[in-house]
mmCIF file of C-alpha atoms in Angstrom:
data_model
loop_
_atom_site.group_PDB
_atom_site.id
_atom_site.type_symbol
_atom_site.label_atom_id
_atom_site.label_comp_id
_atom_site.label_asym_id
_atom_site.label_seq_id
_atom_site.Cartn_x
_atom_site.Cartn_y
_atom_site.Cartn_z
ATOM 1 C CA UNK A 1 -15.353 23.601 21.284
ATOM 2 C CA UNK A 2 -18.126 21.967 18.818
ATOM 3 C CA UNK A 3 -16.983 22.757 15.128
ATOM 4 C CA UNK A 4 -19.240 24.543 12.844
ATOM 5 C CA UNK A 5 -21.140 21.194 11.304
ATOM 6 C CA UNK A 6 -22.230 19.907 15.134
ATOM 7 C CA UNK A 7 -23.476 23.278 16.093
ATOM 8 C CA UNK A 8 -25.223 23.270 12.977
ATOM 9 C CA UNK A 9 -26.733 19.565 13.026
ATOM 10 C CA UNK A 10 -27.542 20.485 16.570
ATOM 11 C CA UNK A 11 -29.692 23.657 15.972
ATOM 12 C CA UNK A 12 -31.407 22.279 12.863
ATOM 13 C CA UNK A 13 -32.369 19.089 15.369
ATOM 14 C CA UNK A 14 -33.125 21.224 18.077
ATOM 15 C CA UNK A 15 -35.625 23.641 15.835
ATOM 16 C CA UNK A 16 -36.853 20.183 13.809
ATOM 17 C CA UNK A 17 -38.039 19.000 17.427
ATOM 18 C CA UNK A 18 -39.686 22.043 18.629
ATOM 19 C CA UNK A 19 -41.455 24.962 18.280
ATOM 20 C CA UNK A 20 -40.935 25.975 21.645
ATOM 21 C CA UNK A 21 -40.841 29.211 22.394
ATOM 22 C CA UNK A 22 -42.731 31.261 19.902
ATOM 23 C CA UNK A 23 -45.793 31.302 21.855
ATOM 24 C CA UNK A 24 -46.053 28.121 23.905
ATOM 25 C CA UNK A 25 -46.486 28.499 27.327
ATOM 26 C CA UNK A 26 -43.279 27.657 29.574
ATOM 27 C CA UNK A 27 -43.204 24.125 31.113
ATOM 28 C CA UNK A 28 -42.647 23.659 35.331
ATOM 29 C CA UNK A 29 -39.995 22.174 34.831
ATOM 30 C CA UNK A 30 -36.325 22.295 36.219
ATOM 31 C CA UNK A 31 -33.358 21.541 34.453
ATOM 32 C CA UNK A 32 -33.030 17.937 36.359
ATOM 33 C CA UNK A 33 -36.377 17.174 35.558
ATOM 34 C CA UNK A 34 -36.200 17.915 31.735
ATOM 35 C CA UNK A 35 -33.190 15.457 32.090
ATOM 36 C CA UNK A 36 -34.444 12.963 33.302
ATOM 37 C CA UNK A 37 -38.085 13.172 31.124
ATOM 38 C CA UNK A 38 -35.764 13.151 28.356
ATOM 39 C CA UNK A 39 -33.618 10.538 29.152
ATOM 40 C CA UNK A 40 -37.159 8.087 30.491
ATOM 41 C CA UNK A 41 -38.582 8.500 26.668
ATOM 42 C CA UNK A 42 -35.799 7.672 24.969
ATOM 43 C CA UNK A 43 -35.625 4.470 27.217
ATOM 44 C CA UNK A 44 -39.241 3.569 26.888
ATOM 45 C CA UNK A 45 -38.948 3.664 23.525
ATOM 46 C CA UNK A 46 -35.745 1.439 23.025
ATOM 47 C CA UNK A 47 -37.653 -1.002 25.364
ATOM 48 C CA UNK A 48 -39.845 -1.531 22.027
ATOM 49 C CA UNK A 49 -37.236 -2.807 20.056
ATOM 50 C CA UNK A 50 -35.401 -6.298 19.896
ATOM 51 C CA UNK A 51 -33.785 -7.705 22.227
ATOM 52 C CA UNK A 52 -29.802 -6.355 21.656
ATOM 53 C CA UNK A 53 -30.508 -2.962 20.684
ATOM 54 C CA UNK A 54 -28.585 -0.406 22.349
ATOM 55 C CA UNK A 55 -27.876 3.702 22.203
ATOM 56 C CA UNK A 56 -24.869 5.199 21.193
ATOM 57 C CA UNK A 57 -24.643 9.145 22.344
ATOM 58 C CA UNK A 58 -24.181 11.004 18.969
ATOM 59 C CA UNK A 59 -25.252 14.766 20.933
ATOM 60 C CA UNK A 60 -24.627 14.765 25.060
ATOM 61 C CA UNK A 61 -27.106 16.479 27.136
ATOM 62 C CA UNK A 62 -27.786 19.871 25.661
ATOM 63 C CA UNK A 63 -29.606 23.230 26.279
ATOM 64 C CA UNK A 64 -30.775 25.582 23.888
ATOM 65 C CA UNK A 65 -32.591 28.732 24.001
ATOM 66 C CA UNK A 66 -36.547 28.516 23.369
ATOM 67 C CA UNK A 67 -36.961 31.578 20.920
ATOM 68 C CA UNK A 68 -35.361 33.893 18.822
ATOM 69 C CA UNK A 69 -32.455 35.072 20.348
ATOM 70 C CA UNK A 70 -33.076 38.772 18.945
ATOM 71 C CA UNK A 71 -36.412 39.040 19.693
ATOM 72 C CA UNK A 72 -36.535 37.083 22.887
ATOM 73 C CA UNK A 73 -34.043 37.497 25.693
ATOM 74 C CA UNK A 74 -36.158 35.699 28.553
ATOM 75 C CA UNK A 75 -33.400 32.908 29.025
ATOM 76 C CA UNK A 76 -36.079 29.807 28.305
ATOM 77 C CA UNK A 77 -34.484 27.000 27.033
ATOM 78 C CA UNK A 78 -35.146 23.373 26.449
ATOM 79 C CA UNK A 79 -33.154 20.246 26.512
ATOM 80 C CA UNK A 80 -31.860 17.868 24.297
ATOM 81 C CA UNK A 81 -30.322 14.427 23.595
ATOM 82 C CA UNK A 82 -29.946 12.196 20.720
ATOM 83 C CA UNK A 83 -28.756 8.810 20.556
ATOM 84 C CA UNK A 84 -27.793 6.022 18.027
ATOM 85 C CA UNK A 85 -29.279 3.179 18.129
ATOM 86 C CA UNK A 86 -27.161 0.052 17.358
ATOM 87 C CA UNK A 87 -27.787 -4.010 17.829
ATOM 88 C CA UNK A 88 -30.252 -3.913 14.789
ATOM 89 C CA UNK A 89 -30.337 -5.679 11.500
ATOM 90 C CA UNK A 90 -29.939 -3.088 8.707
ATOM 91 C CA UNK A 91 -33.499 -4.817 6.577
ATOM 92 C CA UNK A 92 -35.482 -4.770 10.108
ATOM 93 C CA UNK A 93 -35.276 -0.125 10.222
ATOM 94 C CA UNK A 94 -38.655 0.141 9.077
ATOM 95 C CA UNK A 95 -40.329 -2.582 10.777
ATOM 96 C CA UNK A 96 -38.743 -1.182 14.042
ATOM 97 C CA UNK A 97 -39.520 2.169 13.111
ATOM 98 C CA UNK A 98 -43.090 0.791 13.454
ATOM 99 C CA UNK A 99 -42.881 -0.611 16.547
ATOM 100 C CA UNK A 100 -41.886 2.485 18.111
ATOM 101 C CA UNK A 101 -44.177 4.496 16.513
ATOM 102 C CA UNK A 102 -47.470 1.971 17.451
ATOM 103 C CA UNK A 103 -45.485 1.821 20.923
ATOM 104 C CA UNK A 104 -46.088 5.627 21.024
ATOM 105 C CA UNK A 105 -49.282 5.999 19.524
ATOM 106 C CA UNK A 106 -50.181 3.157 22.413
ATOM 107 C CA UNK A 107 -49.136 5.415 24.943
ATOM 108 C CA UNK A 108 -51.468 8.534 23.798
ATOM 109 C CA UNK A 109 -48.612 10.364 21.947
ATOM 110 C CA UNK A 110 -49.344 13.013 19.365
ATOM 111 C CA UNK A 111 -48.359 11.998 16.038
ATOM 112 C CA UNK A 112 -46.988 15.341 14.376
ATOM 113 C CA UNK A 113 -44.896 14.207 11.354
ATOM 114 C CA UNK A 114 -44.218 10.730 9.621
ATOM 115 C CA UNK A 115 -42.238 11.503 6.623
ATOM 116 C CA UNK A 116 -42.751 7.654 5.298
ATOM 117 C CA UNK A 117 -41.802 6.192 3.016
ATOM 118 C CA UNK A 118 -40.133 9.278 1.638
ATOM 119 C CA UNK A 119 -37.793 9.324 4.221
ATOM 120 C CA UNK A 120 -37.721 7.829 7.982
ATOM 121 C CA UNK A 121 -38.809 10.461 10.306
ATOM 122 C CA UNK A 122 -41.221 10.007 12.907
ATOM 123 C CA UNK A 123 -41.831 12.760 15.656
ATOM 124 C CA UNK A 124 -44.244 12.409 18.048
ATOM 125 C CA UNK A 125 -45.691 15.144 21.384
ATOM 126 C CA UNK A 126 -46.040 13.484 24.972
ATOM 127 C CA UNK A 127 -48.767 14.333 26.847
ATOM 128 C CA UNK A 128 -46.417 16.589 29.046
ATOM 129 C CA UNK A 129 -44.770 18.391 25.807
ATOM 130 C CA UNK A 130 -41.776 16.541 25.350
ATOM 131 C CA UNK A 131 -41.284 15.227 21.657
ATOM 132 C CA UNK A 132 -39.141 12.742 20.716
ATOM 133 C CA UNK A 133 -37.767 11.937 17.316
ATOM 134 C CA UNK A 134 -37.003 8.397 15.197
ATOM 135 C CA UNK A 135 -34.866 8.543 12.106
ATOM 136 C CA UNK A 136 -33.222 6.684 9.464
ATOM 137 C CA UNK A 137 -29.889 8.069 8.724
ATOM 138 C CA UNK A 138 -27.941 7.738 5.391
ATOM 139 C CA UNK A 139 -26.438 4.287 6.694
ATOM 140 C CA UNK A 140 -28.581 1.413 8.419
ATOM 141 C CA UNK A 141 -28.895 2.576 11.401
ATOM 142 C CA UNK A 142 -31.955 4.250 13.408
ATOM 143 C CA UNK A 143 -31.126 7.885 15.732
ATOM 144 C CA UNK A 144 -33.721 8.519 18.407
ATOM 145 C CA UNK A 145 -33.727 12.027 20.398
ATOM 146 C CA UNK A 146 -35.831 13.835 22.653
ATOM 147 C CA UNK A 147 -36.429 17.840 23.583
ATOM 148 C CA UNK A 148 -37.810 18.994 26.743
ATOM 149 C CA UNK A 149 -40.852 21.898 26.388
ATOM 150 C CA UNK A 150 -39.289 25.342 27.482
ATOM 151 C CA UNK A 151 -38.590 26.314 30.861
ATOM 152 C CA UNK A 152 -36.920 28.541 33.086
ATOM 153 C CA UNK A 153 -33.642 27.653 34.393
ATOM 154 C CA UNK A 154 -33.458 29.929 36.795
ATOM 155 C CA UNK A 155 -35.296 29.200 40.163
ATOM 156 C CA UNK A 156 -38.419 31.050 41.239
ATOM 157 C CA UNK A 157 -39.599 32.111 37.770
#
């Protein structure tokens, strides 16, 4: 069982990343697919960075429900992974935040918050409403993560 400090890191991630479910239509999705989406941004985007750079799971594959849970009992939920990226020199964070974030911008992504130079956070919408996330954390080292839009898991709705 997750203690108390994971769920809550995971829900203030989860509701940093999206607004899902509070209006927004629900994605076609399955759960496979949202995997997978998920998993093929975070990729492209390490495929940016230097040569050596590699992810670290900090959060597994996880679901979580779309809406408020008192006001909204359709079962939506969205997916979500984050990952630490290691391999980097500590002075390079920003440049490589940059890289990403032109890498994204390339690639028609929405910019929707860059929290520079106050703090590292860059978040970004895909075309397809998945939104993935670049931090600095309180050491040297860069997270990235991803959330699927909502969607049904449960076939035929």
């Amino acid at each position: 069982m997750a203690s108390w400090k994971s769920r809550i890191a995971l829900a203030s991630a989860i509701s940093s990343l999206s607004a899902c479910g509070f209006g927004n239509p629900v994605a076609d999705l399955d759960q496979g697919e949202a995997d997978e989406k998920v998993e093929e941004y975070i990729t492209e985007s390490l495929s940016t960075l230097p040569e050596g750079a590699k992810l670290e799971t900090v959060d597994g594959m996880r679901d979580s429900s779309c809406g408020d849970t008192e006001n909204d009992n359709s079962g939506h939920v969205v997916r979500y992974k984050k990952y630490r990226i290691l391999g980097l020199p500590a002075e390079d964070k920003e440049q490589n935040a940059e890289s990403v974030l032109e890498y994204w911008k390339q690639r028609g992504y929405s910019l929707i918050t860059d929290s520079r130079p106050e703090r590292l956070m860059i978040r970004v919408e895909t075309p397809d409403s998945f939104e993935i996330a670049l931090r600095g954390d309180r050491g040297d080292d860069l997270t990235i993560s991803a959330v699927s839009p909502c969607f049904s898991p449960y076939e035929d709705e």
